[in-house]
PDB file of C-alpha atoms in Angstrom:
ATOM      1  CA  MET A   1       1.747  32.265 -42.538  1.00 59.00           C
ATOM      2  CA  ALA A   2       0.863  29.654 -39.917  1.00 76.00           C
ATOM      3  CA  VAL A   3       3.339  26.932 -39.067  1.00 79.00           C
ATOM      4  CA  ALA A   4       2.023  23.444 -38.349  1.00 85.00           C
ATOM      5  CA  LYS A   5       2.620  21.934 -34.913  1.00 87.00           C
ATOM      6  CA  GLU A   6       4.354  18.982 -36.539  1.00 88.00           C
ATOM      7  CA  ASP A   7       6.865  21.330 -38.197  1.00 88.00           C
ATOM      8  CA  ILE A   8       7.609  23.006 -34.865  1.00 86.00           C
ATOM      9  CA  LEU A   9       8.043  19.674 -33.096  1.00 85.00           C
ATOM     10  CA  GLU A  10      10.311  18.391 -35.861  1.00 88.00           C
ATOM     11  CA  THR A  11      12.446  21.527 -35.652  1.00 88.00           C
ATOM     12  CA  ILE A  12      12.745  21.191 -31.859  1.00 87.00           C
ATOM     13  CA  ALA A  13      13.594  17.492 -32.188  1.00 87.00           C
ATOM     14  CA  ASN A  14      16.557  18.408 -34.407  1.00 90.00           C
ATOM     15  CA  MET A  15      17.909  21.006 -31.947  1.00 86.00           C
ATOM     16  CA  THR A  16      20.692  20.432 -29.428  1.00 88.00           C
ATOM     17  CA  VAL A  17      19.903  20.526 -25.718  1.00 84.00           C
ATOM     18  CA  MET A  18      21.511  23.949 -25.361  1.00 86.00           C
ATOM     19  CA  GLU A  19      19.428  25.310 -28.241  1.00 88.00           C
ATOM     20  CA  VAL A  20      16.242  23.981 -26.585  1.00 84.00           C
ATOM     21  CA  VAL A  21      17.213  25.605 -23.273  1.00 86.00           C
ATOM     22  CA  GLU A  22      17.787  28.931 -25.061  1.00 89.00           C
ATOM     23  CA  LEU A  23      14.438  28.573 -26.854  1.00 87.00           C
ATOM     24  CA  ILE A  24      12.623  27.963 -23.550  1.00 86.00           C
ATOM     25  CA  LYS A  25      14.268  31.034 -21.992  1.00 88.00           C
ATOM     26  CA  ALA A  26      13.282  33.131 -24.987  1.00 89.00           C
ATOM     27  CA  MET A  27       9.670  31.894 -24.780  1.00 85.00           C
ATOM     28  CA  GLU A  28       9.526  32.621 -21.028  1.00 85.00           C
ATOM     29  CA  GLU A  29      10.747  36.189 -21.647  1.00 87.00           C
ATOM     30  CA  LYS A  30       8.461  36.824 -24.624  1.00 87.00           C
ATOM     31  CA  PHE A  31       5.276  35.520 -22.993  1.00 84.00           C
ATOM     32  CA  GLY A  32       6.082  36.380 -19.368  1.00 84.00           C
ATOM     33  CA  VAL A  33       5.638  32.806 -18.103  1.00 82.00           C
ATOM     34  CA  SER A  34       7.763  30.197 -16.404  1.00 78.00           C
ATOM     35  CA  ALA A  35       8.046  26.670 -17.788  1.00 69.00           C
ATOM     36  CA  ALA A  36       9.038  25.362 -14.345  1.00 67.00           C
ATOM     37  CA  ALA A  37       5.818  26.631 -12.777  1.00 56.00           C
ATOM     38  CA  ALA A  38       3.725  24.892 -15.423  1.00 53.00           C
ATOM     39  CA  PHE A  39       5.285  21.490 -14.822  1.00 53.00           C
ATOM     40  CA  ALA A  40       5.655  21.607 -11.020  1.00 53.00           C
ATOM     41  CA  PRO A  41       1.988  20.814 -10.138  1.00 54.00           C
ATOM     42  CA  VAL A  42       1.938  17.881 -12.545  1.00 50.00           C
ATOM     43  CA  ALA A  43       5.121  16.451 -11.052  1.00 52.00           C
ATOM     44  CA  ALA A  44       3.838  16.945  -7.509  1.00 55.00           C
ATOM     45  CA  MET A  45       0.553  15.178  -8.245  1.00 56.00           C
ATOM     46  CA  ALA A  46       2.068  12.152  -9.978  1.00 55.00           C
ATOM     47  CA  PRO A  47       2.969   9.462  -7.427  1.00 58.00           C
ATOM     48  CA  THR A  48       6.360   7.900  -7.856  1.00 58.00           C
ATOM     49  CA  ALA A  49       6.710   4.217  -8.564  1.00 58.00           C
ATOM     50  CA  GLU A  50       8.499   3.778  -5.238  1.00 59.00           C
ATOM     51  CA  ALA A  51       5.644   5.361  -3.287  1.00 56.00           C
ATOM     52  CA  ALA A  52       3.077   3.216  -5.076  1.00 56.00           C
ATOM     53  CA  ALA A  53       5.128   0.082  -4.413  1.00 54.00           C
ATOM     54  CA  ALA A  54       5.443   0.993  -0.732  1.00 54.00           C
ATOM     55  CA  VAL A  55       1.689   1.275  -0.432  1.00 56.00           C
ATOM     56  CA  GLU A  56       1.078  -2.039  -2.198  1.00 64.00           C
ATOM     57  CA  GLU A  57       3.826  -4.003  -0.456  1.00 73.00           C
ATOM     58  CA  GLN A  58       2.560  -4.681   3.051  1.00 79.00           C
ATOM     59  CA  THR A  59       5.060  -6.744   5.025  1.00 82.00           C
ATOM     60  CA  GLU A  60       3.509  -6.897   8.481  1.00 87.00           C
ATOM     61  CA  PHE A  61       0.063  -8.305   9.120  1.00 89.00           C
ATOM     62  CA  THR A  62      -2.328  -8.545  12.056  1.00 89.00           C
ATOM     63  CA  VAL A  63      -4.667 -11.471  12.689  1.00 89.00           C
ATOM     64  CA  THR A  64      -7.900 -10.548  14.441  1.00 89.00           C
ATOM     65  CA  LEU A  65     -10.342 -13.068  15.888  1.00 89.00           C
ATOM     66  CA  THR A  66     -13.806 -11.918  14.830  1.00 88.00           C
ATOM     67  CA  GLY A  67     -15.936 -14.739  16.219  1.00 87.00           C
ATOM     68  CA  PHE A  68     -15.780 -18.145  17.894  1.00 83.00           C
ATOM     69  CA  GLY A  69     -18.987 -19.824  16.776  1.00 82.00           C
ATOM     70  CA  ASP A  70     -20.313 -22.706  18.855  1.00 86.00           C
ATOM     71  CA  LYS A  71     -16.877 -24.240  19.493  1.00 85.00           C
ATOM     72  CA  LYS A  72     -15.524 -21.758  22.005  1.00 88.00           C
ATOM     73  CA  VAL A  73     -13.421 -24.340  23.863  1.00 90.00           C
ATOM     74  CA  GLN A  74     -11.675 -25.442  20.656  1.00 91.00           C
ATOM     75  CA  VAL A  75     -10.953 -21.830  19.719  1.00 88.00           C
ATOM     76  CA  ILE A  76      -9.545 -21.149  23.207  1.00 90.00           C
ATOM     77  CA  LYS A  77      -7.198 -24.145  22.808  1.00 91.00           C
ATOM     78  CA  VAL A  78      -5.951 -22.851  19.460  1.00 89.00           C
ATOM     79  CA  ILE A  79      -5.476 -19.332  20.880  1.00 89.00           C
ATOM     80  CA  ARG A  80      -3.406 -20.795  23.721  1.00 91.00           C
ATOM     81  CA  SER A  81      -1.210 -22.747  21.316  1.00 89.00           C
ATOM     82  CA  ILE A  82      -0.709 -19.728  19.033  1.00 88.00           C
ATOM     83  CA  THR A  83      -0.074 -17.075  21.685  1.00 85.00           C
ATOM     84  CA  GLY A  84       1.209 -19.002  24.678  1.00 87.00           C
ATOM     85  CA  LEU A  85      -1.401 -17.315  26.901  1.00 85.00           C
ATOM     86  CA  GLY A  86      -2.776 -18.931  30.007  1.00 89.00           C
ATOM     87  CA  LEU A  87      -6.282 -20.363  30.107  1.00 90.00           C
ATOM     88  CA  LYS A  88      -7.925 -17.274  31.623  1.00 89.00           C
ATOM     89  CA  GLU A  89      -6.169 -14.841  29.262  1.00 89.00           C
ATOM     90  CA  ALA A  90      -7.030 -16.970  26.219  1.00 88.00           C
ATOM     91  CA  LYS A  91     -10.654 -17.225  27.353  1.00 88.00           C
ATOM     92  CA  ASP A  92     -10.829 -13.444  27.863  1.00 90.00           C
ATOM     93  CA  LEU A  93      -9.343 -12.880  24.397  1.00 87.00           C
ATOM     94  CA  VAL A  94     -11.885 -15.203  22.763  1.00 87.00           C
ATOM     95  CA  GLU A  95     -14.837 -13.735  24.642  1.00 88.00           C
ATOM     96  CA  GLY A  96     -13.719 -10.177  23.845  1.00 86.00           C
ATOM     97  CA  VAL A  97     -14.072 -10.508  20.085  1.00 82.00           C
ATOM     98  CA  PRO A  98     -13.004  -8.771  17.955  1.00 86.00           C
ATOM     99  CA  SER A  99      -9.553  -9.335  19.460  1.00 86.00           C
ATOM    100  CA  VAL A 100      -6.064  -9.070  18.032  1.00 87.00           C
ATOM    101  CA  VAL A 101      -4.455 -12.500  18.181  1.00 86.00           C
ATOM    102  CA  LYS A 102      -1.045 -11.598  16.742  1.00 88.00           C
ATOM    103  CA  GLU A 103       0.356  -8.524  15.050  1.00 86.00           C
ATOM    104  CA  GLY A 104       3.469  -7.617  13.095  1.00 87.00           C
ATOM    105  CA  ILE A 105       3.786 -11.063  11.521  1.00 89.00           C
ATOM    106  CA  SER A 106       4.498 -12.282   8.003  1.00 89.00           C
ATOM    107  CA  LYS A 107       1.771 -12.980   5.488  1.00 88.00           C
ATOM    108  CA  ASP A 108       2.468 -16.726   5.558  1.00 89.00           C
ATOM    109  CA  GLU A 109       2.285 -16.916   9.356  1.00 90.00           C
ATOM    110  CA  ALA A 110      -0.907 -14.834   9.365  1.00 88.00           C
ATOM    111  CA  GLY A 111      -2.459 -17.201   6.822  1.00 90.00           C
ATOM    112  CA  LYS A 112      -1.546 -20.253   8.923  1.00 92.00           C
ATOM    113  CA  ILE A 113      -3.018 -18.711  12.078  1.00 89.00           C
ATOM    114  CA  LYS A 114      -6.230 -17.749  10.288  1.00 89.00           C
ATOM    115  CA  LYS A 115      -6.530 -21.283   8.899  1.00 90.00           C
ATOM    116  CA  GLU A 116      -6.023 -22.824  12.360  1.00 89.00           C
ATOM    117  CA  LEU A 117      -8.656 -20.552  13.886  1.00 88.00           C
ATOM    118  CA  GLU A 118     -11.166 -21.305  11.143  1.00 89.00           C
ATOM    119  CA  GLU A 119     -10.548 -25.049  11.398  1.00 90.00           C
ATOM    120  CA  SER A 120     -11.318 -24.869  15.118  1.00 89.00           C
ATOM    121  CA  GLY A 121     -14.669 -23.139  14.458  1.00 88.00           C
ATOM    122  CA  GLY A 122     -13.665 -19.517  14.827  1.00 87.00           C
ATOM    123  CA  THR A 123     -13.621 -16.702  12.315  1.00 88.00           C
ATOM    124  CA  ALA A 124     -10.646 -14.438  11.721  1.00 88.00           C
ATOM    125  CA  GLU A 125      -9.431 -11.710   9.409  1.00 90.00           C
ATOM    126  CA  ILE A 126      -6.014 -10.529   8.315  1.00 88.00           C
ATOM    127  CA  LYS A 127      -5.228  -6.838   8.064  1.00 88.00           C
TER     128      LYS A 127
END
């Protein structure tokens, strides 16, 4: 006589936790398997919500100048105001594109810097 899966599940649902533990032990002994070994790979492969949130939540950003267009002087002025570099250093940074303008900054600050650079004729990206 075959028992339906639904009947087995219903019976297990009505058992106490201790009865379920005893049933699992009995099944492990009868079939020579381990329930822990069957579930370990699945648990190891499933990312936790915390790990996924850590990957998605970036808190520090880097602004990189990727080009200066035909308004190099304007871009140099903006670089100087953003970084506090001297004229020669700012010019070297602009001419050495792609160049990191600022790193380890907030998303809002990175957005403002990118906007300033683009308004002056340059191109920038946020990473």
